[in-house]
PDB file of C-alpha atoms and ligand atoms in Angstrom:
ATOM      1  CA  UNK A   1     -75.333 185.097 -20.549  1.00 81.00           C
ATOM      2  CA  UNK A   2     -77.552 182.327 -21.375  1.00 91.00           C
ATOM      3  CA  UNK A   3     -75.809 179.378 -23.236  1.00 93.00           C
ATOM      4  CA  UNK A   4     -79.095 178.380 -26.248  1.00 92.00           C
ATOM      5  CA  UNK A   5     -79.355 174.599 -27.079  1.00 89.00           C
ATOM      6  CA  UNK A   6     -79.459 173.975 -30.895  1.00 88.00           C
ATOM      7  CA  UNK A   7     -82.747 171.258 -30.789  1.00 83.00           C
ATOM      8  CA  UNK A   8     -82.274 170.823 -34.297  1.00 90.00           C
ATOM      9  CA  UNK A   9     -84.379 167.707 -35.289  1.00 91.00           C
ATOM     10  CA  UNK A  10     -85.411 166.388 -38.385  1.00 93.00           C
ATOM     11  CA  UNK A  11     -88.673 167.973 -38.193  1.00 91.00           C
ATOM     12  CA  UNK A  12     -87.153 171.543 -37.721  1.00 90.00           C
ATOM     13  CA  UNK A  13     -84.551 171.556 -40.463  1.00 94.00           C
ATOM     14  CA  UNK A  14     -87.099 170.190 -42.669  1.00 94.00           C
ATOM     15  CA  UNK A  15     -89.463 173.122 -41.542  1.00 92.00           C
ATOM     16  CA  UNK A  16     -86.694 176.124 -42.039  1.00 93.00           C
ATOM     17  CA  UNK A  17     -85.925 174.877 -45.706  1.00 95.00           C
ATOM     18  CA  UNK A  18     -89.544 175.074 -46.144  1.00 95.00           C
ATOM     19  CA  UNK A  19     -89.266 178.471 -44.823  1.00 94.00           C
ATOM     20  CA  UNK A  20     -86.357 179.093 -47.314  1.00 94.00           C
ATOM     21  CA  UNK A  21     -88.320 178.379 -49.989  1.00 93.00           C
ATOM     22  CA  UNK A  22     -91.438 180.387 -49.103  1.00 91.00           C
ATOM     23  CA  UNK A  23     -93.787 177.757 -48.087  1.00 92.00           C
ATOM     24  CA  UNK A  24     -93.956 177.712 -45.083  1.00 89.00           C
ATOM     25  CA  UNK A  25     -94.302 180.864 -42.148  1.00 86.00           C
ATOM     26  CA  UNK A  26     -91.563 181.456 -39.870  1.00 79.00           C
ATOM     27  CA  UNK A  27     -90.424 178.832 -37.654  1.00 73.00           C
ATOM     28  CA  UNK A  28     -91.287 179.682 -33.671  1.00 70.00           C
ATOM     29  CA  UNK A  29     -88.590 180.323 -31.564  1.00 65.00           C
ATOM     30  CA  UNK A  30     -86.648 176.934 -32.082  1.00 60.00           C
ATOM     31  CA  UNK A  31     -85.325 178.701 -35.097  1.00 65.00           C
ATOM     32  CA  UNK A  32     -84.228 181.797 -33.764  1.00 81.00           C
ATOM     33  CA  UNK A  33     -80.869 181.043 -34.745  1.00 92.00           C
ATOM     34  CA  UNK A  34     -81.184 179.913 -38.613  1.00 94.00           C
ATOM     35  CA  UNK A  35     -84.557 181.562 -38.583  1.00 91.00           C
ATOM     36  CA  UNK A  36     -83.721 184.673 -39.897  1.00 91.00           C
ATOM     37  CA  UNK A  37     -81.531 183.625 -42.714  1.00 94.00           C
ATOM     38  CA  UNK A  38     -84.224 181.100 -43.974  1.00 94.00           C
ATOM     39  CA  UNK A  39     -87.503 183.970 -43.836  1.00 92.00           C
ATOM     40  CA  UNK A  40     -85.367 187.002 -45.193  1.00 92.00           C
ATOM     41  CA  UNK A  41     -86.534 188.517 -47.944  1.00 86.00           C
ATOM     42  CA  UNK A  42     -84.914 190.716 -49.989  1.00 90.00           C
ATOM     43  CA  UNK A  43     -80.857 190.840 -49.558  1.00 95.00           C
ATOM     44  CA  UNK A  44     -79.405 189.179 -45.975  1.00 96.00           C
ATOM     45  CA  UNK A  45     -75.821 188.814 -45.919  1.00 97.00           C
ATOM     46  CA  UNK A  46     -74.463 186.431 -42.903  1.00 98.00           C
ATOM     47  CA  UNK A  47     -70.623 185.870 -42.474  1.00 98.00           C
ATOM     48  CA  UNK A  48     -69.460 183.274 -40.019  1.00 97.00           C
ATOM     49  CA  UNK A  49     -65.799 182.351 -39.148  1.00 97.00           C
ATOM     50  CA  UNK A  50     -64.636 178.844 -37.418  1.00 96.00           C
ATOM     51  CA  UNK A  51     -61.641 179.273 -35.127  1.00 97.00           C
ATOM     52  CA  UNK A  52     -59.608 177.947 -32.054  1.00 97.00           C
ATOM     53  CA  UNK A  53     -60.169 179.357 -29.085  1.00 97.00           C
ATOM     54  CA  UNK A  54     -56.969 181.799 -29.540  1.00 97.00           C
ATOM     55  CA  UNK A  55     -59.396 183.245 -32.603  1.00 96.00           C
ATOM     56  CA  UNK A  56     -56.418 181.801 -35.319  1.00 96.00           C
ATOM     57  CA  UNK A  57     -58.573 180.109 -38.274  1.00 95.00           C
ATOM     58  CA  UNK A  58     -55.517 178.059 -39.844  1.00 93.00           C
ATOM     59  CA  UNK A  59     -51.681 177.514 -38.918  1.00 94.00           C
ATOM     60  CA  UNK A  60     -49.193 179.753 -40.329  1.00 94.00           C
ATOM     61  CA  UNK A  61     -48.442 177.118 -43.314  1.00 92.00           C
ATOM     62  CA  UNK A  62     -52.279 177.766 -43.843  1.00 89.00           C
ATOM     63  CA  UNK A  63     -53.802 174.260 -42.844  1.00 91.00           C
ATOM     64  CA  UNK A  64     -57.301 174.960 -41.631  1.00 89.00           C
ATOM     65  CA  UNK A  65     -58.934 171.306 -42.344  1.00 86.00           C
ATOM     66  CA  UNK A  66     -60.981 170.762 -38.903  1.00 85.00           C
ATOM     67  CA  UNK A  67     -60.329 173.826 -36.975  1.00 94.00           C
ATOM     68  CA  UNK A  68     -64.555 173.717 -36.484  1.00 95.00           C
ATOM     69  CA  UNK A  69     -65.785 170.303 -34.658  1.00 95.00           C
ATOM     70  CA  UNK A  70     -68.153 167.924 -36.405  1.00 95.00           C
ATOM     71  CA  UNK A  71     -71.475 170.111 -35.543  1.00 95.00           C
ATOM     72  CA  UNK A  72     -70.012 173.238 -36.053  1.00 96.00           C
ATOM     73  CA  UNK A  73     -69.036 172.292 -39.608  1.00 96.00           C
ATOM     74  CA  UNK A  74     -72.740 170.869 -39.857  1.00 96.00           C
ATOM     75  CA  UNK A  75     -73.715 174.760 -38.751  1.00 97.00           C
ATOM     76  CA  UNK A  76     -71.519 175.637 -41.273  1.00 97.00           C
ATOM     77  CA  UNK A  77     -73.451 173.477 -43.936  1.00 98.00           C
ATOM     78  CA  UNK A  78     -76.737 174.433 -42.144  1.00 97.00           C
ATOM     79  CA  UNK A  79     -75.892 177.888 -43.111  1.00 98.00           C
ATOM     80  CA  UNK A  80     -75.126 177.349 -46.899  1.00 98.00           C
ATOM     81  CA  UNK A  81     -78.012 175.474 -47.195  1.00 98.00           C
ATOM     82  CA  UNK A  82     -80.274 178.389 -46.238  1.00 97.00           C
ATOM     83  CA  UNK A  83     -78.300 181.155 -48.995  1.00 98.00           C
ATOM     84  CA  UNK A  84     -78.744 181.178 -52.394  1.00 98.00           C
ATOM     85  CA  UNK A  85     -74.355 182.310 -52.430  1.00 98.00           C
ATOM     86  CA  UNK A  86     -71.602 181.919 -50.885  1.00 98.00           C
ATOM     87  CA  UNK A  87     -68.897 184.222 -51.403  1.00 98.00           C
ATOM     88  CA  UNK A  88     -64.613 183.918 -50.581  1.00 98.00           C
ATOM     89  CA  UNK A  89     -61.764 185.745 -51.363  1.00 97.00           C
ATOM     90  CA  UNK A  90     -59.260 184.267 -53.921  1.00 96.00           C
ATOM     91  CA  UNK A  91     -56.718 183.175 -50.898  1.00 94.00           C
ATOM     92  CA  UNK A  92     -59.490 180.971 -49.322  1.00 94.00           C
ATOM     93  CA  UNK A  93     -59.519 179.033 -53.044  1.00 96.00           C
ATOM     94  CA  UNK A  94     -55.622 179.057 -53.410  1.00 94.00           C
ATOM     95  CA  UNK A  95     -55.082 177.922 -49.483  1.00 92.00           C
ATOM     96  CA  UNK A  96     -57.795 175.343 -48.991  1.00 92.00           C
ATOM     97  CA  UNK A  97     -59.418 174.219 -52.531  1.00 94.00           C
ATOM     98  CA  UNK A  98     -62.802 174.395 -50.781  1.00 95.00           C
ATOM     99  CA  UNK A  99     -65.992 172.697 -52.335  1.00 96.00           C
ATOM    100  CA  UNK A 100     -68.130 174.951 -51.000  1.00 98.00           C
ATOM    101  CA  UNK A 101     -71.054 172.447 -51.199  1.00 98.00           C
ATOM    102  CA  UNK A 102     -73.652 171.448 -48.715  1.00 98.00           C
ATOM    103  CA  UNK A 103     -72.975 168.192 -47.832  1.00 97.00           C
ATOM    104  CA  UNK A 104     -73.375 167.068 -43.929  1.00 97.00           C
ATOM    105  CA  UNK A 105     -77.136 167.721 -43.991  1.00 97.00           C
ATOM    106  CA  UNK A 106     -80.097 168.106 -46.557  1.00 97.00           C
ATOM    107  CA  UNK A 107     -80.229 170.721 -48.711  1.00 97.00           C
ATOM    108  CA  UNK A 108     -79.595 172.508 -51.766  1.00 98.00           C
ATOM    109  CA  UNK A 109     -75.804 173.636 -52.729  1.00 98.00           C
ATOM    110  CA  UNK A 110     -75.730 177.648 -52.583  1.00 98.00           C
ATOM    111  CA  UNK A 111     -73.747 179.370 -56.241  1.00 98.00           C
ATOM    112  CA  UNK A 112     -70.239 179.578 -55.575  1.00 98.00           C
ATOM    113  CA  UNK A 113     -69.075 183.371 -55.589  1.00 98.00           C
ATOM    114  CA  UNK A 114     -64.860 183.617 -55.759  1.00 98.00           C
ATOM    115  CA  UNK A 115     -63.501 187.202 -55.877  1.00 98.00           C
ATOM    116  CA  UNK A 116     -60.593 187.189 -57.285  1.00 97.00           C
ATOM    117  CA  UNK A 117     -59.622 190.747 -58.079  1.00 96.00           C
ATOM    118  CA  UNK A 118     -56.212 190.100 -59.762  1.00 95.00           C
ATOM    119  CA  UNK A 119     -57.067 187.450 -61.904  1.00 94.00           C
ATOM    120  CA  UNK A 120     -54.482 184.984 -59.785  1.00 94.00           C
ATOM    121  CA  UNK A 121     -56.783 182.039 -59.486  1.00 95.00           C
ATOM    122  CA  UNK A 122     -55.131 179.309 -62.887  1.00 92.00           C
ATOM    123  CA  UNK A 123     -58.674 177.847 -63.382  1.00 92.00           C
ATOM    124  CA  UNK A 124     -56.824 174.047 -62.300  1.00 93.00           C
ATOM    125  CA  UNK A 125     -58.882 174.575 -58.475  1.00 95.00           C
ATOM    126  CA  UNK A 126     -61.847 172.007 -57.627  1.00 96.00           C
ATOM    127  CA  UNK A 127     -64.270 174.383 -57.857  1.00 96.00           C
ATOM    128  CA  UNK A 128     -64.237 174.972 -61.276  1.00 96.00           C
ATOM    129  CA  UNK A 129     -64.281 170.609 -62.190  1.00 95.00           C
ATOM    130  CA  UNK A 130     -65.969 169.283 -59.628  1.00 95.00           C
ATOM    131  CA  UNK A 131     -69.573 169.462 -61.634  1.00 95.00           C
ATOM    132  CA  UNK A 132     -71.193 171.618 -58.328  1.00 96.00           C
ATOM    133  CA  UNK A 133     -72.927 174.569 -58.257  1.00 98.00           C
ATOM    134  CA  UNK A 134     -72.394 177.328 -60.183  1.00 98.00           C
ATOM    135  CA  UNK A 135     -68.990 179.308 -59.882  1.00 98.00           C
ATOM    136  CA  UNK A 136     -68.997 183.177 -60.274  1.00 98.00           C
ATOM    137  CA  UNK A 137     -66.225 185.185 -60.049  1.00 97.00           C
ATOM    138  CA  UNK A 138     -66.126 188.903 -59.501  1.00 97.00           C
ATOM    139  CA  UNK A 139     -62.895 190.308 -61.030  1.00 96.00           C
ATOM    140  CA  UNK A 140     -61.600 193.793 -61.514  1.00 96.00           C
ATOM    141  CA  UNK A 141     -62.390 195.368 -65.325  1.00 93.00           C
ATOM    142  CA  UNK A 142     -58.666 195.788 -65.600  1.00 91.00           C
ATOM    143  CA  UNK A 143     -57.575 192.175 -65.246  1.00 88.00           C
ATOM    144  CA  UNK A 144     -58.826 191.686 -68.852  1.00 71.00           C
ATOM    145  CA  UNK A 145     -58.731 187.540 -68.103  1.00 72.00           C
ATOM    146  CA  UNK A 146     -61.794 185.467 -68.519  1.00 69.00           C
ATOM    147  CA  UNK A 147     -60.458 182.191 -69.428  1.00 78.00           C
ATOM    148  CA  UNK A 148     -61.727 179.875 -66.244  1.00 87.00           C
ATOM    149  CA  UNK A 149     -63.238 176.989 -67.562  1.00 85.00           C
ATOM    150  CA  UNK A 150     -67.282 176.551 -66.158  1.00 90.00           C
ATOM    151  CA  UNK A 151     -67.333 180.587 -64.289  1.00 95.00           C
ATOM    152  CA  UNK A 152     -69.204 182.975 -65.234  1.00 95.00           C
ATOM    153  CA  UNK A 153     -67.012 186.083 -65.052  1.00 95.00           C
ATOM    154  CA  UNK A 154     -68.460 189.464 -64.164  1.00 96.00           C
ATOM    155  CA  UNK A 155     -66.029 192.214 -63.967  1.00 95.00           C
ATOM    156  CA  UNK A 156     -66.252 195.162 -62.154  1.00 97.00           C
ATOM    157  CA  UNK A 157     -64.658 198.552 -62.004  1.00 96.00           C
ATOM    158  CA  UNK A 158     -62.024 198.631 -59.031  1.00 95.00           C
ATOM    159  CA  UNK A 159     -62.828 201.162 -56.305  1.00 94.00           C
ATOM    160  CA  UNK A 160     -59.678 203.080 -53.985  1.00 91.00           C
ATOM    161  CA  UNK A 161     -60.136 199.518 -51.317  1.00 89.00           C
ATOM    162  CA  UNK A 162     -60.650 196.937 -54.616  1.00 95.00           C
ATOM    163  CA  UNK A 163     -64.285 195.763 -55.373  1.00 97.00           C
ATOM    164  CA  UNK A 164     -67.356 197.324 -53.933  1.00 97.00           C
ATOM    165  CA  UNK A 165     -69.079 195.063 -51.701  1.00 98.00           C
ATOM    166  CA  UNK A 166     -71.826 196.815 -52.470  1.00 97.00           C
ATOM    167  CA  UNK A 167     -71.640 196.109 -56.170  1.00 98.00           C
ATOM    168  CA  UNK A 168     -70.617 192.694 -55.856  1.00 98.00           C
ATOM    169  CA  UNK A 169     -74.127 192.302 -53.864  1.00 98.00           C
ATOM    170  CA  UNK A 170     -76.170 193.997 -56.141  1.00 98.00           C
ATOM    171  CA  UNK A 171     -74.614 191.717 -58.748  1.00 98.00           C
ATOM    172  CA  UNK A 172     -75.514 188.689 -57.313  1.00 98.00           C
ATOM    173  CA  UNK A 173     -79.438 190.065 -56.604  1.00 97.00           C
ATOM    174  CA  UNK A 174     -79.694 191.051 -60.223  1.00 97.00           C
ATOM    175  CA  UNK A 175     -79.270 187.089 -60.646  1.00 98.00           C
ATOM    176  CA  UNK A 176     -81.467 186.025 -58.346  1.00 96.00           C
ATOM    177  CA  UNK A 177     -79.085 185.505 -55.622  1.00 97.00           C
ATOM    178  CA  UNK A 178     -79.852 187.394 -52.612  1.00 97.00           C
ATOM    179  CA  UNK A 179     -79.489 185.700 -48.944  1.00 97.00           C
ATOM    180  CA  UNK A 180     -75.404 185.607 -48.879  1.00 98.00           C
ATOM    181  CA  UNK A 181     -73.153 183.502 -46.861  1.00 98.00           C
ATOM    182  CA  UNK A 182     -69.773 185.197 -46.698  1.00 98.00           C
ATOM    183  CA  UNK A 183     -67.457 182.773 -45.795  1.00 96.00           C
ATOM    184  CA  UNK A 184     -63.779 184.243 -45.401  1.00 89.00           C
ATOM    185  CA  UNK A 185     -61.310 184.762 -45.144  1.00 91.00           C
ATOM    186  CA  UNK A 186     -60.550 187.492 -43.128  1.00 92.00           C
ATOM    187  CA  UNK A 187     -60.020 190.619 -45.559  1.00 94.00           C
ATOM    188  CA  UNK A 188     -63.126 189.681 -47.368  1.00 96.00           C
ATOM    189  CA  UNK A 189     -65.146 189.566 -44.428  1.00 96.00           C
ATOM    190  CA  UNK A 190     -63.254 192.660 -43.602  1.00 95.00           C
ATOM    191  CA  UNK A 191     -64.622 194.648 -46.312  1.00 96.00           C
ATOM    192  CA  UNK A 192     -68.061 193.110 -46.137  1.00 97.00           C
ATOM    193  CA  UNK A 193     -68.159 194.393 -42.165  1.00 96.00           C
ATOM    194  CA  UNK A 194     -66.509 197.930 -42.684  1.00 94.00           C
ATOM    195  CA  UNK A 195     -69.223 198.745 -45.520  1.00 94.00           C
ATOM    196  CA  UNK A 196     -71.938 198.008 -42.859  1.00 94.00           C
ATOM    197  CA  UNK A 197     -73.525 195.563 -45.359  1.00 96.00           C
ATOM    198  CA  UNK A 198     -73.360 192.389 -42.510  1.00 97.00           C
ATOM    199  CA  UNK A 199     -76.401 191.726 -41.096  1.00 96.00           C
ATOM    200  CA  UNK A 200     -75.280 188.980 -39.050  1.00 96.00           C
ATOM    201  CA  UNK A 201     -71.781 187.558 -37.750  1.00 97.00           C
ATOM    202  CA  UNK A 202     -71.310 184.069 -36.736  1.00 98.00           C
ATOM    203  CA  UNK A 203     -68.090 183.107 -34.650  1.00 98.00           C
ATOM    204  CA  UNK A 204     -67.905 179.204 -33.933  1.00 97.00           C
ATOM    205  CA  UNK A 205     -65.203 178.863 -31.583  1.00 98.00           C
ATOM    206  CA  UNK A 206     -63.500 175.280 -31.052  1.00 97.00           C
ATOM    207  CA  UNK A 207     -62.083 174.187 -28.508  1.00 96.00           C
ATOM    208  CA  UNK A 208     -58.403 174.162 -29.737  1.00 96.00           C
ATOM    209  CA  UNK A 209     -55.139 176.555 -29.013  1.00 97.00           C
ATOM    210  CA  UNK A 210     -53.681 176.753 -32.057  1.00 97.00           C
ATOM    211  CA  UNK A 211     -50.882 179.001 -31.128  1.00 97.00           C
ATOM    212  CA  UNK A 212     -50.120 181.526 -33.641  1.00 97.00           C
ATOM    213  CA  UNK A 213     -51.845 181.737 -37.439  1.00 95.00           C
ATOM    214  CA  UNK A 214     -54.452 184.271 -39.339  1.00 94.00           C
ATOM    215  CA  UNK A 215     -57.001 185.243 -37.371  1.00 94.00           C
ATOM    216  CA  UNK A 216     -60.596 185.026 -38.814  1.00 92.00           C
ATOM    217  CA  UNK A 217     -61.536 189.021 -39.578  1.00 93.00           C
ATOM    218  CA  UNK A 218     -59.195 191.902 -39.955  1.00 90.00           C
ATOM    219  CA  UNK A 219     -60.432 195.008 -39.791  1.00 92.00           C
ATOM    220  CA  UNK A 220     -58.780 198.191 -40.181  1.00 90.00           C
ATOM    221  CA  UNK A 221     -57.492 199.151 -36.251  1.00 92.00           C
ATOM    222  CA  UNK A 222     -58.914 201.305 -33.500  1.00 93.00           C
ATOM    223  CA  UNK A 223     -57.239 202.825 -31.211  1.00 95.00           C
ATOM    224  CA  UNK A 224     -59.182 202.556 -27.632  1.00 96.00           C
ATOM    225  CA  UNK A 225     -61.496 199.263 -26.949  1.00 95.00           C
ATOM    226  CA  UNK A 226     -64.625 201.833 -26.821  1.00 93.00           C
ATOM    227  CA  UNK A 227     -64.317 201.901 -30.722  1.00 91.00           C
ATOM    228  CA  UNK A 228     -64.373 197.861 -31.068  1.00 93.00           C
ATOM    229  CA  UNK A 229     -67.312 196.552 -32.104  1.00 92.00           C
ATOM    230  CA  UNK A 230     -69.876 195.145 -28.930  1.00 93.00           C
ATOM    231  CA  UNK A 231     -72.763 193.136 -30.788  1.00 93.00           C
ATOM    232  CA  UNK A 232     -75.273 191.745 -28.723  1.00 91.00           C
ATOM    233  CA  UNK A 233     -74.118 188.565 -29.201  1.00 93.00           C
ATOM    234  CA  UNK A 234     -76.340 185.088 -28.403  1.00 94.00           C
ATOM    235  CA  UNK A 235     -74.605 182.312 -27.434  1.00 96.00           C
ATOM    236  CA  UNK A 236     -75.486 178.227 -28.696  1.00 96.00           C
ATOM    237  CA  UNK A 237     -74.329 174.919 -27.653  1.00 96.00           C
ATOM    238  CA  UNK A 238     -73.221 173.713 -30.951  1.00 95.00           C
ATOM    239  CA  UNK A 239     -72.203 170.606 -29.414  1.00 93.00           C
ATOM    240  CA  UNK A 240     -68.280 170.327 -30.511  1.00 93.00           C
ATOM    241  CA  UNK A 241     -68.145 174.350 -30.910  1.00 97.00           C
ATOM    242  CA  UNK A 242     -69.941 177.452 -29.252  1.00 97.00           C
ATOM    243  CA  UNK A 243     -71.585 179.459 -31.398  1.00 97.00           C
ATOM    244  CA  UNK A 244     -71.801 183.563 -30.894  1.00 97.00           C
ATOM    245  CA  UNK A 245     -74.439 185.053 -32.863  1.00 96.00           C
ATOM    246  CA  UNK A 246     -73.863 188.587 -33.475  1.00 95.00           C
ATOM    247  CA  UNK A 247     -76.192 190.737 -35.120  1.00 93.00           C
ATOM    248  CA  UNK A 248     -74.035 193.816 -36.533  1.00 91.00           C
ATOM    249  CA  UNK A 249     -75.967 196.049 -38.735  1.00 79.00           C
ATOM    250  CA  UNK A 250     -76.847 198.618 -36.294  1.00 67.00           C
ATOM    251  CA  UNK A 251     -72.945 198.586 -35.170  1.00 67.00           C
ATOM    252  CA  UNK A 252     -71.609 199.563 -37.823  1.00 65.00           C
ATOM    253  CA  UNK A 253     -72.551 202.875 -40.279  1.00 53.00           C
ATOM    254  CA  UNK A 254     -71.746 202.316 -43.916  1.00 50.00           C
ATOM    255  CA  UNK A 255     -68.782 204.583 -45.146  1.00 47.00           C
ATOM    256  CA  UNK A 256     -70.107 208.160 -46.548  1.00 41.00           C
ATOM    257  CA  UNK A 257     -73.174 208.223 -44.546  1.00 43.00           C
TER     258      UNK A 257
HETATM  259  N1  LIG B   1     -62.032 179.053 -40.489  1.00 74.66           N
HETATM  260  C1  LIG B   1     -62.752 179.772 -41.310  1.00 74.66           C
HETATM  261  O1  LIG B   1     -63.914 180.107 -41.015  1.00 74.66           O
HETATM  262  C2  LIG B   1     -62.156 180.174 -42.614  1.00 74.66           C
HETATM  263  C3  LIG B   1     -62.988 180.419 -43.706  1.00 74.66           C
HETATM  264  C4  LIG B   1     -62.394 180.827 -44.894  1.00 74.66           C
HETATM  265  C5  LIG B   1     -61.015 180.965 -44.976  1.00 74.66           C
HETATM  266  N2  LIG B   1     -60.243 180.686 -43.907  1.00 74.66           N
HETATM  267  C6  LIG B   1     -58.781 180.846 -43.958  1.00 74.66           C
HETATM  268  O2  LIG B   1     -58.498 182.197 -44.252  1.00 74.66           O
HETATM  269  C7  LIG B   1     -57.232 182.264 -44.920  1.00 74.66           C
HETATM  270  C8  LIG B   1     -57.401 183.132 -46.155  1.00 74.66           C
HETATM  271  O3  LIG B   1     -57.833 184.403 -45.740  1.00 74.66           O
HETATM  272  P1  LIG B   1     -57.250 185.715 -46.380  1.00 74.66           P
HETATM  273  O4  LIG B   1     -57.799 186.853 -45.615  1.00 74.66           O
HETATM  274  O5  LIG B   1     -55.776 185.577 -46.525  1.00 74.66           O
HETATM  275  O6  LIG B   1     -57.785 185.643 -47.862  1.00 74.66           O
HETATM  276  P2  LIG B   1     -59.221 185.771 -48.569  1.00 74.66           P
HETATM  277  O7  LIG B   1     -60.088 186.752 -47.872  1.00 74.66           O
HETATM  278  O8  LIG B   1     -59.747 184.414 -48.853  1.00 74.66           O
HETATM  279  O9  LIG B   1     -58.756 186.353 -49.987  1.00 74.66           O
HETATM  280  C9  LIG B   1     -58.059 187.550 -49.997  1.00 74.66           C
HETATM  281  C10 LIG B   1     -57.880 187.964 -51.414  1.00 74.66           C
HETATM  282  O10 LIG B   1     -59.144 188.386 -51.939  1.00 74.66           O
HETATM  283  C11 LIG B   1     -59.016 189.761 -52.246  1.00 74.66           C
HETATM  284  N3  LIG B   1     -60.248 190.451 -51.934  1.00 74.66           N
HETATM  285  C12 LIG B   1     -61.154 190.188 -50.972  1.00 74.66           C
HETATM  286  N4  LIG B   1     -62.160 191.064 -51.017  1.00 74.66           N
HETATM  287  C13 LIG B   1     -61.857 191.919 -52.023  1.00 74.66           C
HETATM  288  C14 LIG B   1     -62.501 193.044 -52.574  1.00 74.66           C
HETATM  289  N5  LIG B   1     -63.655 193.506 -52.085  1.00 74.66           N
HETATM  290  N6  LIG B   1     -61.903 193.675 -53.612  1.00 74.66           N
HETATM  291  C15 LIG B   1     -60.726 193.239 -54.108  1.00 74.66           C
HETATM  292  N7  LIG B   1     -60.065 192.177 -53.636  1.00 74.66           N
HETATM  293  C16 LIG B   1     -60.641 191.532 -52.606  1.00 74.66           C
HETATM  294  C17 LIG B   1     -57.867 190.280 -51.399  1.00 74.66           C
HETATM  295  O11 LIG B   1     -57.347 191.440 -51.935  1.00 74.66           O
HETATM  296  P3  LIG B   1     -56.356 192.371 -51.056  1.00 74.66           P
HETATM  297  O12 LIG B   1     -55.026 191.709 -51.150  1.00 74.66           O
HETATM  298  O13 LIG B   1     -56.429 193.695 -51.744  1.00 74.66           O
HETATM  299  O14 LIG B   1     -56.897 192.405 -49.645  1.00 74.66           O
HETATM  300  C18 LIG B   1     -56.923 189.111 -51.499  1.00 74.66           C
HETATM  301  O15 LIG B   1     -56.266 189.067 -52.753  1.00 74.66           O
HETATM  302  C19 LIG B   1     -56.857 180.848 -45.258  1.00 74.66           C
HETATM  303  O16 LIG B   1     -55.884 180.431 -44.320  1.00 74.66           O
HETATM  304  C20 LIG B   1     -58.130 180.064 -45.052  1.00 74.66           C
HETATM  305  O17 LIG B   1     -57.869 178.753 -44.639  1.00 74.66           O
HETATM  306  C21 LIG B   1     -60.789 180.297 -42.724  1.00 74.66           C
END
């Protein structure tokens, strides 16, 4: 397999968030990796995860600060700079009171999308002072709480597995927000996989043994290796991390179809 250098100059970031917002054509192959999340049109959902090279994404006391070396947490900005959203699970906000804000390279902050089924979130997490982007929070119908301060709430009914994915995307398109970054952790990336909605998976491993910890997806098991998942992955030189780009919608077939 062929290890794909980044090149990512001024000139070429400039060019895909020209490309993100429509005024400019595709970029040539120097943005075959963000290229397709800047010219989609219509819904794209990407999820990338940042972990050690034993694939744990935090300790078991849940610190995950720097996990992902300095350019893969500039990927990681790269990427929310190119989505209109960027969605995490309720844990993610509890563990690691994430800003969820673009800030190691040039571009625009993507809405902040928590889903927080249960209604556990207290409304005192950074997200909803810090004066960012917008915060919306997908909760179940039943929760019946709508009191955090600068969200905009939108219930929905719980399904058998929680929220519809599916729902929570359409959602977010009805406002405008369709090119999604789903961030983690690992059950809502779970559920985001296992209803075939992914279009693309990004895996930035660093190079660090962490030991034991969460790992960065958990999907429901299989029972022989023939059922895992094989994307074609490509493979980039981040610099600090190495990136595998996976694309997995023709892996995986939406439940009921
Ligand atoms: N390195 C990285 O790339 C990265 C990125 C983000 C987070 N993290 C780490 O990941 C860990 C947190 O991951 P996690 O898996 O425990 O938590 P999580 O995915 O952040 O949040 C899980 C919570 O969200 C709920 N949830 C998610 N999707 C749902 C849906 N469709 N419907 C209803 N409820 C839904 C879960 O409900 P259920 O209980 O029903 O499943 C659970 O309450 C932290 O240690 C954090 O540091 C790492």
């Amino acid at each position: 397999m062929t290890v794909n250098p980044i090149n990512m100059s001024d000139e070429t970031w400039r060019r895909l968030l020209a490309v993100r917002e429509g005024s400019a054509p595709p970029p040539g192959p120097e943005g075959t990796l963000y290229g397709p999340i800047a010219a989609a049109s219509g819904r794209f959902v990407l999820a990338q995860v940042g972990q050690s090279l034993d694939g744990r994404v935090a300790t078991p006391s849940g610190d995950a600060r720097d996990i992902s070396g300095p350019e893969g947490l500039a990927h990681l900005h790269r990427c929310r700079a190119l989505v209109d959203a960027v969605i995490v699970g309720e844990n993610t906000v509890s563990c690691d009171d994430p800003r969820l804000s673009v800030r190691l390279v040039d571009g625009p902050d993507p809405a902040r999308v928590v889903i927080d089924c249960h209604a556990r979130l207290s409304g005192s997490e950074g997200l909803f002072h810090d004066g960012g982007a917008r915060v919306i929070v997908f909760q179940s119908a039943e929760a019946r709480r709508n009191d955090l301060r600068n969200a905009e709430i939108i219930p929905l009914r719980p399904e058998k597995n929680g929220l519809s994915p599916q729902e929570m995307l359409k959602a977010l398109s009805g406002l405008g927000l369709h090119r999604v970054l789903v961030e983690g952790g690992a059950r809502t990336i779970a559920r985001f996989i296992e209803a075939g909605l992914v279009d693309r998976l990004h895996v930035a491993v660093s190079p660090l043994i962490i030991g034991s910890g969460p790992s960065g997806i958990s999907l429901s098991p299989v029972e022989r290796l023939s059922s895992a998942l094989r994307p074609e992955a490509q493979i980039y030189s981040l610099g600090s991390d190495i990136l595998f780009d996976c694309p997995l919608k023709p892996l995986v077939r939406p439940a009921g179809q």
